[in-house]
Short mmCIF file of C-alpha atoms in Angstrom, two decimals:
data_model
loop_
_atom_site.label_atom_id
_atom_site.label_comp_id
_atom_site.label_asym_id
_atom_site.label_seq_id
_atom_site.Cartn_x
_atom_site.Cartn_y
_atom_site.Cartn_z
CA MET A 1 0.00 0.00 0.00
CA GLN A 2 1.34 3.45 -0.84
CA ARG A 3 2.47 5.47 2.18
CA ILE A 4 0.75 8.84 2.44
CA SER A 5 1.58 11.95 4.43
CA ILE A 6 -0.86 13.49 6.84
CA CYS A 7 -1.31 16.70 8.76
CA PHE A 8 -3.40 16.05 11.84
CA ALA A 9 -6.01 18.36 13.30
CA LEU A 10 -6.29 17.01 16.85
CA ILE A 11 -9.69 18.11 18.15
CA CYS A 12 -8.59 17.80 21.78
CA LEU A 13 -6.22 20.53 23.03
CA ILE A 14 -3.10 23.21 22.52
CA ALA A 15 -0.10 25.60 23.68
CA PHE A 16 3.56 28.16 23.43
CA VAL A 17 7.35 29.30 24.68
CA GLY A 18 11.62 29.66 23.45
CA CYS A 19 15.58 29.17 24.07
CA LYS A 20 19.02 30.78 24.39
CA SER A 21 22.50 29.80 25.41
CA GLU A 22 23.60 30.15 29.03
CA LYS A 23 25.44 33.38 29.89
CA THR A 24 28.88 32.74 31.35
CA GLU A 25 30.09 36.33 31.75
CA THR A 26 29.46 38.19 34.98
CA THR A 27 27.94 41.33 33.46
CA VAL A 28 24.53 40.90 31.88
CA THR A 29 23.43 43.85 29.75
CA TYR A 30 20.34 44.72 27.76
CA HIS A 31 22.04 45.11 24.38
CA ASP A 32 24.27 42.03 24.67
CA ASP A 33 21.82 39.63 26.28
CA ILE A 34 18.24 40.81 26.80
CA GLU A 35 17.59 42.43 23.42
CA PRO A 36 18.36 39.20 21.51
CA LEU A 37 16.33 37.22 24.07
CA MET A 38 13.32 39.50 23.46
CA ALA A 39 13.71 39.15 19.69
CA SER A 40 13.81 35.37 19.94
CA HIS A 41 10.92 34.81 22.34
CA CYS A 42 8.75 37.88 22.85
CA THR A 43 8.56 40.47 20.08
CA ARG A 44 6.53 38.28 17.72
CA CYS A 45 3.52 39.39 19.82
CA HIS A 46 4.78 42.27 21.99
CA TYR A 47 5.56 45.09 19.58
CA ASP A 48 3.98 48.42 18.68
CA GLY A 49 0.65 47.43 17.12
CA GLY A 50 0.88 43.79 18.19
CA LEU A 51 -1.75 41.92 20.16
CA GLY A 52 0.52 41.49 23.18
CA SER A 53 0.73 44.33 25.69
CA GLY A 54 3.84 46.49 25.63
CA ASP A 55 6.51 47.08 23.01
CA PHE A 56 9.42 44.78 23.87
CA THR A 57 11.56 46.23 21.10
CA ASP A 58 11.83 49.35 23.30
CA ALA A 59 14.48 49.12 26.04
CA ASP A 60 12.67 51.68 28.24
CA GLU A 61 9.47 49.64 28.11
CA VAL A 62 11.25 46.39 28.88
CA GLU A 63 12.82 48.01 31.94
CA SER A 64 9.52 49.43 33.17
CA LEU A 65 7.76 46.07 32.79
CA ALA A 66 10.67 43.87 33.88
CA ASP A 67 9.18 42.82 37.24
CA TRP A 68 5.89 41.80 35.60
CA MET A 69 7.76 39.99 32.83
CA GLN A 70 9.90 38.06 35.31
CA THR A 71 6.80 36.98 37.28
CA ALA A 72 5.11 35.84 34.06
CA MET A 73 8.19 33.82 33.12
CA ASP A 74 8.44 32.25 36.59
CA ASP A 75 4.74 31.32 36.51
CA GLU A 76 5.23 29.87 32.99
CA ARG A 77 2.49 32.11 31.60
CA MET A 78 4.94 33.76 29.23
CA PRO A 79 6.02 32.82 26.75
CA PRO A 80 2.67 31.02 26.36
CA PRO A 81 2.81 27.21 26.62
CA ALA A 82 3.86 25.12 23.61
CA SER A 83 4.44 21.47 22.87
CA ASP A 84 7.49 19.92 24.51
CA PRO A 85 10.16 19.45 21.80
CA GLU A 86 11.57 16.52 23.82
CA CYS A 87 8.37 14.72 22.84
CA ARG A 88 9.04 15.47 19.13
CA ASP A 89 11.00 18.43 17.84
CA TYR A 90 9.28 20.90 15.55
CA THR A 91 10.20 23.98 13.53
CA GLY A 92 10.61 27.03 15.76
CA SER A 93 10.71 25.15 19.06
CA ASP A 94 13.75 27.19 20.14
CA HIS A 95 11.62 30.35 19.83
CA LEU A 96 8.36 29.06 21.23
CA ARG A 97 9.81 27.62 24.43
CA MET A 98 12.10 29.45 26.84
CA SER A 99 14.82 27.53 28.63
CA ASP A 100 15.52 27.84 32.36
CA GLU A 101 18.90 29.34 31.41
CA SER A 102 17.17 32.14 29.49
CA LYS A 103 14.83 32.84 32.41
CA ASP A 104 17.81 32.91 34.77
CA LEU A 105 19.58 35.29 32.41
CA PHE A 106 16.65 37.72 32.49
CA ALA A 107 16.44 37.45 36.30
CA ALA A 108 20.19 38.12 36.62
CA TRP A 109 19.83 41.25 34.48
CA VAL A 110 16.98 42.54 36.69
CA ASP A 111 18.83 41.72 39.93
CA ALA A 112 22.00 43.48 38.70
CA GLY A 113 20.15 46.75 38.05
CA MET A 114 19.23 46.33 34.38
CA GLU A 115 22.40 47.67 32.80
CA ARG A 116 22.03 48.82 29.18
CA GLY A 117 25.55 48.17 27.94
CA GLU A 118 26.81 49.41 24.58
CA SER A 119 24.53 49.23 21.56
CA ASP A 120 26.11 47.56 18.55
CA GLU A 121 24.26 48.83 15.48
CA SER A 122 25.98 46.23 13.30
CA ALA A 123 24.70 43.34 15.41
CA VAL A 124 21.71 41.49 13.98
CA SER A 125 19.24 40.04 16.48
CA GLU A 126 17.72 36.66 15.70
CA THR A 127 14.09 37.51 15.04
CA VAL A 128 11.11 35.28 14.40
CA ASN A 129 9.75 35.48 10.86
CA THR A 130 5.94 35.46 11.03
CA GLU A 131 5.34 35.87 7.28
CA LEU A 132 6.20 33.64 4.35
CA ALA A 133 9.42 34.97 2.82
CA GLN A 134 8.72 34.50 -0.91
CA PRO A 135 5.05 33.66 -1.55
CA ASP A 136 3.84 32.62 -4.98
CA VAL A 137 0.24 33.67 -4.32
CA THR A 138 -1.34 36.11 -1.85
CA ILE A 139 -5.09 36.07 -1.20
CA LEU A 140 -6.74 38.71 0.99
CA MET A 141 -10.24 39.02 2.38
CA PRO A 142 -12.48 40.32 -0.44
CA ASP A 143 -12.94 43.72 1.21
CA VAL A 144 -11.79 45.82 4.16
CA TYR A 145 -13.89 44.99 7.22
CA THR A 146 -14.41 46.90 10.50
CA PRO A 147 -15.62 44.76 13.42
CA THR A 148 -18.68 46.05 15.28
CA TYR A 149 -18.84 43.74 18.33
CA GLU A 150 -22.63 44.08 18.34
CA ARG A 151 -23.44 40.76 19.99
CA THR A 152 -24.48 41.42 23.60
CA ASP A 153 -24.29 37.69 24.36
CA GLU A 154 -20.63 37.64 23.27
CA PRO A 155 -19.29 41.03 24.44
CA ASP A 156 -16.00 42.17 22.94
CA ASN A 157 -15.86 39.16 20.58
CA GLU A 158 -16.75 38.77 16.93
CA TYR A 159 -16.36 35.82 14.60
CA ARG A 160 -16.51 36.85 10.95
CA CYS A 161 -16.23 34.47 8.00
CA PHE A 162 -15.25 35.32 4.43
CA ILE A 163 -15.14 33.34 1.19
CA LEU A 164 -11.76 33.77 -0.50
CA ASP A 165 -11.11 33.94 -4.24
CA THR A 166 -8.93 30.86 -4.78
CA SER A 167 -8.79 30.99 -8.58
CA ASP A 168 -4.98 31.38 -8.47
CA LEU A 169 -4.69 28.15 -6.47
CA GLU A 170 -7.07 25.92 -8.42
CA GLY A 171 -5.50 22.83 -9.91
CA LYS A 172 -2.25 23.44 -8.00
CA TYR A 173 -0.64 22.08 -4.84
CA ILE A 174 -0.14 24.24 -1.76
CA THR A 175 3.43 23.72 -0.49
CA ALA A 176 3.66 26.52 2.09
CA ILE A 177 1.31 28.86 3.92
CA GLY A 178 1.64 31.91 6.14
CA ALA A 179 -0.82 34.43 7.56
CA GLN A 180 -0.70 38.07 6.47
CA VAL A 181 -2.52 39.73 9.37
CA GLY A 182 -4.04 43.10 8.55
CA ALA A 183 -4.74 44.27 12.12
CA PRO A 184 -2.89 42.10 14.67
CA GLU A 185 -4.00 44.36 17.52
CA ILE A 186 -7.58 43.04 17.20
CA MET A 187 -6.90 39.46 16.05
CA HIS A 188 -7.48 36.58 18.44
CA HIS A 189 -6.98 33.75 15.97
CA ILE A 190 -7.71 32.72 12.37
CA THR A 191 -8.83 29.46 10.84
CA LEU A 192 -8.78 28.54 7.17
CA SER A 193 -11.16 25.81 6.01
CA LEU A 194 -11.72 23.95 2.75
CA VAL A 195 -15.32 23.76 1.50
CA ASP A 196 -17.05 22.51 -1.63
CA LYS A 197 -18.06 25.29 -4.00
CA ASP A 198 -21.49 23.73 -4.38
CA ASP A 199 -22.19 24.56 -0.72
CA VAL A 200 -21.33 28.26 -1.13
CA THR A 201 -24.74 29.81 -1.76
CA GLU A 202 -25.40 33.50 -2.43
CA GLU A 203 -25.80 34.34 1.26
CA TYR A 204 -22.07 33.65 1.76
CA GLN A 205 -20.87 35.78 -1.16
CA ASP A 206 -21.07 39.18 0.59
CA PRO A 207 -17.56 40.79 0.53
CA GLN A 208 -18.26 41.94 4.09
CA GLY A 209 -18.62 38.33 5.18
CA TRP A 210 -21.13 36.99 7.69
CA ASP A 211 -21.45 36.52 11.44
CA CYS A 212 -20.37 32.95 12.16
CA ILE A 213 -19.98 33.00 15.95
CA ASP A 214 -22.90 30.60 16.45
CA ASN A 215 -21.80 28.09 13.87
CA VAL A 216 -18.18 28.28 12.76
CA VAL A 217 -18.61 24.94 10.99
CA THR A 218 -21.11 26.29 8.47
CA PHE A 219 -20.79 23.84 5.60
CA ASN A 220 -21.39 20.10 5.61
CA SER A 221 -18.19 19.51 3.67
CA GLU A 222 -15.97 21.84 5.72
CA PHE A 223 -12.74 20.81 7.37
CA MET A 224 -10.09 23.05 8.88
CA PHE A 225 -7.07 23.44 6.65
CA ALA A 226 -4.91 25.67 8.89
CA GLY A 227 -5.05 27.66 12.10
CA PHE A 228 -3.08 30.72 13.21
CA ALA A 229 -2.74 32.58 16.51
CA PRO A 230 -0.79 35.82 17.11
CA GLY A 231 2.83 35.34 16.15
CA THR A 232 2.38 31.92 14.53
CA MET A 233 5.22 31.24 12.13
CA PRO A 234 4.54 30.21 8.52
CA PHE A 235 4.92 26.56 7.72
CA GLU A 236 6.59 25.08 4.70
CA PHE A 237 5.83 21.46 3.96
CA PRO A 238 8.61 18.95 3.24
CA GLU A 239 10.18 19.32 -0.18
CA GLY A 240 8.07 17.71 -2.86
CA ALA A 241 4.92 17.57 -0.67
CA GLY A 242 1.73 19.61 -0.85
CA PHE A 243 -2.07 19.81 -0.54
CA GLU A 244 -4.08 19.64 -3.74
CA MET A 245 -6.43 22.58 -4.29
CA SER A 246 -9.29 21.12 -6.30
CA GLU A 247 -11.20 23.24 -8.79
CA ASP A 248 -14.35 22.13 -6.94
CA GLN A 249 -13.21 23.62 -3.61
CA THR A 250 -12.62 27.04 -2.12
CA LEU A 251 -11.39 28.46 1.19
CA VAL A 252 -13.28 30.08 4.06
CA LEU A 253 -11.33 32.45 6.29
CA SER A 254 -12.73 32.75 9.82
CA MET A 255 -11.50 35.68 11.91
CA HIS A 256 -11.98 35.85 15.66
CA TYR A 257 -11.74 39.55 16.52
CA VAL A 258 -11.35 40.82 20.09
CA HIS A 259 -12.25 44.35 21.17
CA ASN A 260 -9.15 46.40 21.95
CA PRO A 261 -9.88 49.77 23.64
CA ASP A 262 -6.64 51.11 22.20
CA ALA A 263 -7.69 50.22 18.65
CA GLU A 264 -11.21 51.61 18.35
CA GLY A 265 -12.57 51.58 14.80
CA VAL A 266 -9.58 49.71 13.38
CA SER A 267 -10.30 47.97 10.06
CA ASP A 268 -8.83 44.73 8.82
CA GLN A 269 -8.06 42.95 5.58
CA THR A 270 -6.24 39.80 6.58
CA GLY A 271 -5.12 37.20 4.08
CA PHE A 272 -2.74 34.33 3.45
CA ASP A 273 0.47 33.86 1.48
CA PHE A 274 0.94 30.55 -0.31
CA GLY A 275 3.74 28.63 -1.90
CA VAL A 276 2.40 26.57 -4.81
CA ALA A 277 3.57 23.89 -7.24
CA ASP A 278 2.06 22.35 -10.35
CA GLU A 279 2.88 18.85 -9.13
CA VAL A 280 4.34 17.12 -6.07
CA ASP A 281 5.86 13.74 -5.23
CA LYS A 282 3.76 13.33 -2.07
CA GLU A 283 0.23 14.57 -1.58
CA LEU A 284 -0.72 15.74 1.92
CA TYR A 285 -4.08 15.12 3.58
CA MET A 286 -5.73 16.49 6.69
CA LEU A 287 -7.05 13.93 9.16
CA THR A 288 -9.18 15.02 12.12
CA ILE A 289 -9.12 12.85 15.24
CA ALA A 290 -11.66 13.97 17.82
CA VAL A 291 -12.32 13.25 21.48
CA ASP A 292 -15.74 14.82 21.35
CA ASP A 293 -18.23 12.57 23.15
CA PHE A 294 -17.11 12.84 26.76
CA GLU A 295 -18.63 14.56 29.80
CA ILE A 296 -16.70 16.27 32.58
CA PRO A 297 -18.27 15.35 35.95
CA ALA A 298 -19.53 18.30 37.98
CA GLU A 299 -17.03 19.95 40.36
CA THR A 300 -14.19 17.85 38.94
CA THR A 301 -10.66 19.07 38.25
CA GLY A 302 -7.97 17.27 36.28
CA HIS A 303 -10.44 15.23 34.23
CA THR A 304 -8.82 13.25 31.42
CA ASP A 305 -10.32 11.57 28.38
CA LYS A 306 -8.69 9.68 25.56
CA ALA A 307 -9.38 7.96 22.25
CA LEU A 308 -7.65 5.25 20.22
CA PHE A 309 -7.61 5.42 16.42
CA PRO A 310 -6.49 2.29 14.55
CA ALA A 311 -4.15 3.29 11.74
CA TYR A 312 -5.54 0.56 9.46
CA TYR A 313 -8.45 2.91 8.66
CA VAL A 314 -5.91 4.98 6.70
CA GLY A 315 -3.06 2.58 5.97
CA ASP A 316 0.65 3.38 6.19
CA PHE A 317 1.29 7.10 6.54
CA ASP A 318 3.73 9.77 7.74
CA ILE A 319 2.74 12.51 10.22
CA VAL A 320 4.06 15.85 8.97
CA SER A 321 2.37 18.28 11.36
CA VAL A 322 -0.24 18.45 14.12
CA LEU A 323 -2.69 21.12 15.26
CA PRO A 324 -3.83 20.34 18.83
CA HIS A 325 -7.09 22.10 19.64
CA LEU A 326 -9.52 22.29 22.50
CA HIS A 327 -11.59 25.16 23.76
CA GLN A 328 -11.91 27.18 26.96
CA LEU A 329 -11.77 24.30 29.48
CA GLY A 330 -8.77 22.43 28.10
CA VAL A 331 -5.54 22.47 30.12
CA GLY A 332 -3.31 19.89 28.45
CA TYR A 333 -2.94 17.44 25.55
CA GLU A 334 -0.89 14.46 24.46
CA MET A 335 -0.76 12.37 21.30
CA SER A 336 1.35 9.27 20.74
CA ILE A 337 1.66 6.25 18.47
CA GLU A 338 1.47 2.75 19.94
CA HIS A 339 3.47 0.65 17.50
CA SER A 340 2.61 -2.98 16.85
CA ASP A 341 6.05 -4.07 18.13
CA GLY A 342 5.20 -2.71 21.61
CA SER A 343 7.19 0.52 21.32
CA GLU A 344 5.69 4.00 21.58
CA SER A 345 6.46 7.30 19.82
CA CYS A 346 5.49 10.65 21.32
CA VAL A 347 3.92 12.99 18.76
CA VAL A 348 2.89 16.13 20.64
CA ARG A 349 2.51 16.95 24.36
CA GLY A 350 2.06 20.12 26.37
CA ASP A 351 -0.08 22.55 28.31
CA TYR A 352 -2.95 24.15 26.40
CA SER A 353 -3.72 27.81 25.79
CA PHE A 354 -6.80 28.83 23.83
CA ASP A 355 -5.04 32.14 23.11
CA ASN A 356 -2.05 30.51 21.47
CA GLN A 357 -3.11 27.70 19.15
CA LEU A 358 -0.23 26.55 16.98
CA VAL A 359 0.47 24.16 14.14
CA TYR A 360 3.51 22.04 14.97
CA GLN A 361 5.48 21.08 11.87
CA PHE A 362 7.95 18.36 12.72
CA VAL A 363 11.62 18.52 11.87
CA GLU A 364 11.36 14.88 10.78
CA PRO A 365 8.05 13.25 9.77
CA LEU A 366 6.94 10.31 11.92
CA SER A 367 6.18 7.02 10.12
CA VAL A 368 3.05 5.13 11.18
CA ASP A 369 2.21 1.62 9.97
CA SER A 370 -1.30 0.34 9.38
CA THR A 371 -0.86 -2.03 12.34
CA ASP A 372 -0.24 0.84 14.79
CA LEU A 373 -2.63 2.76 17.05
CA VAL A 374 -2.92 6.55 17.36
CA ARG A 375 -3.61 7.50 21.00
#
């Protein structure tokens, strides 16, 4: 049987955090040590106009918020939780998780009086690239949209869905994808879903989109293709691999906007950048595995549920990436493969944050045989 490659959408749970080398010199300074640490772990969200509070590219602001930042690091609230790379390493893990050495470095800088040091204009900080470097196709929402937050039953939240014009993708394979966020200061997260064109009736054709907070899964044929939270890095699939974009399908972009008092009346026109190819050696597929029929007993904490998925339903395949997802009550997730020889492979594992839902693209795909179990 031909081995296929799969990107999983784990309807279960999620997370985010980063890494730096240990400082051996006695003097810790902002420009030598803290500025690169901020660029690696923090400024993808905390910048002027970003969704995160504060501008961590500004030394004065970092100093003024240093005590709060250190507490957030110690409590492991910041950087937000992400999958443990010791389970399975993924692209960007050194940015999304912060090592104890990096936290100690920041604490040492605060304790020593937050010295600035000498700025080296020629030095280049290692920054996190949140946009696709050289896209082949860019598709934006059909029109500029200004959220109204009119729903009294969902104050300060708005889900808005838009049909995208995918004519430049039809008949091609998507090999890379990255979000191009129009107004990050009001974005909570984005999902991109594949739907059949036959299901897209006139009511969904309005360039201003439609309110989809009550039913994000609008179409019978819909499945989530990608998900992005603030600061999510673009993902590029393994060389020679891609998703086919059928001429019978199109994409729905779902924006979750959050009211930001500092961004009143801000408009948005978010979109996505794509890498495309006319043909690929390996076609990718999305497979959703859901733990969706459980009940949490009243007044219970630490409740756990699980599901087993026999791989023979699919056959032999390789796992390329995983999107763990839960909702407001989820606190942690784990996915592993129970191999038929009795061994086990960890796929993804970590604490969950609804505010930081990430796609984990693995450094090396994981092979699964039809005789294995997905747990």
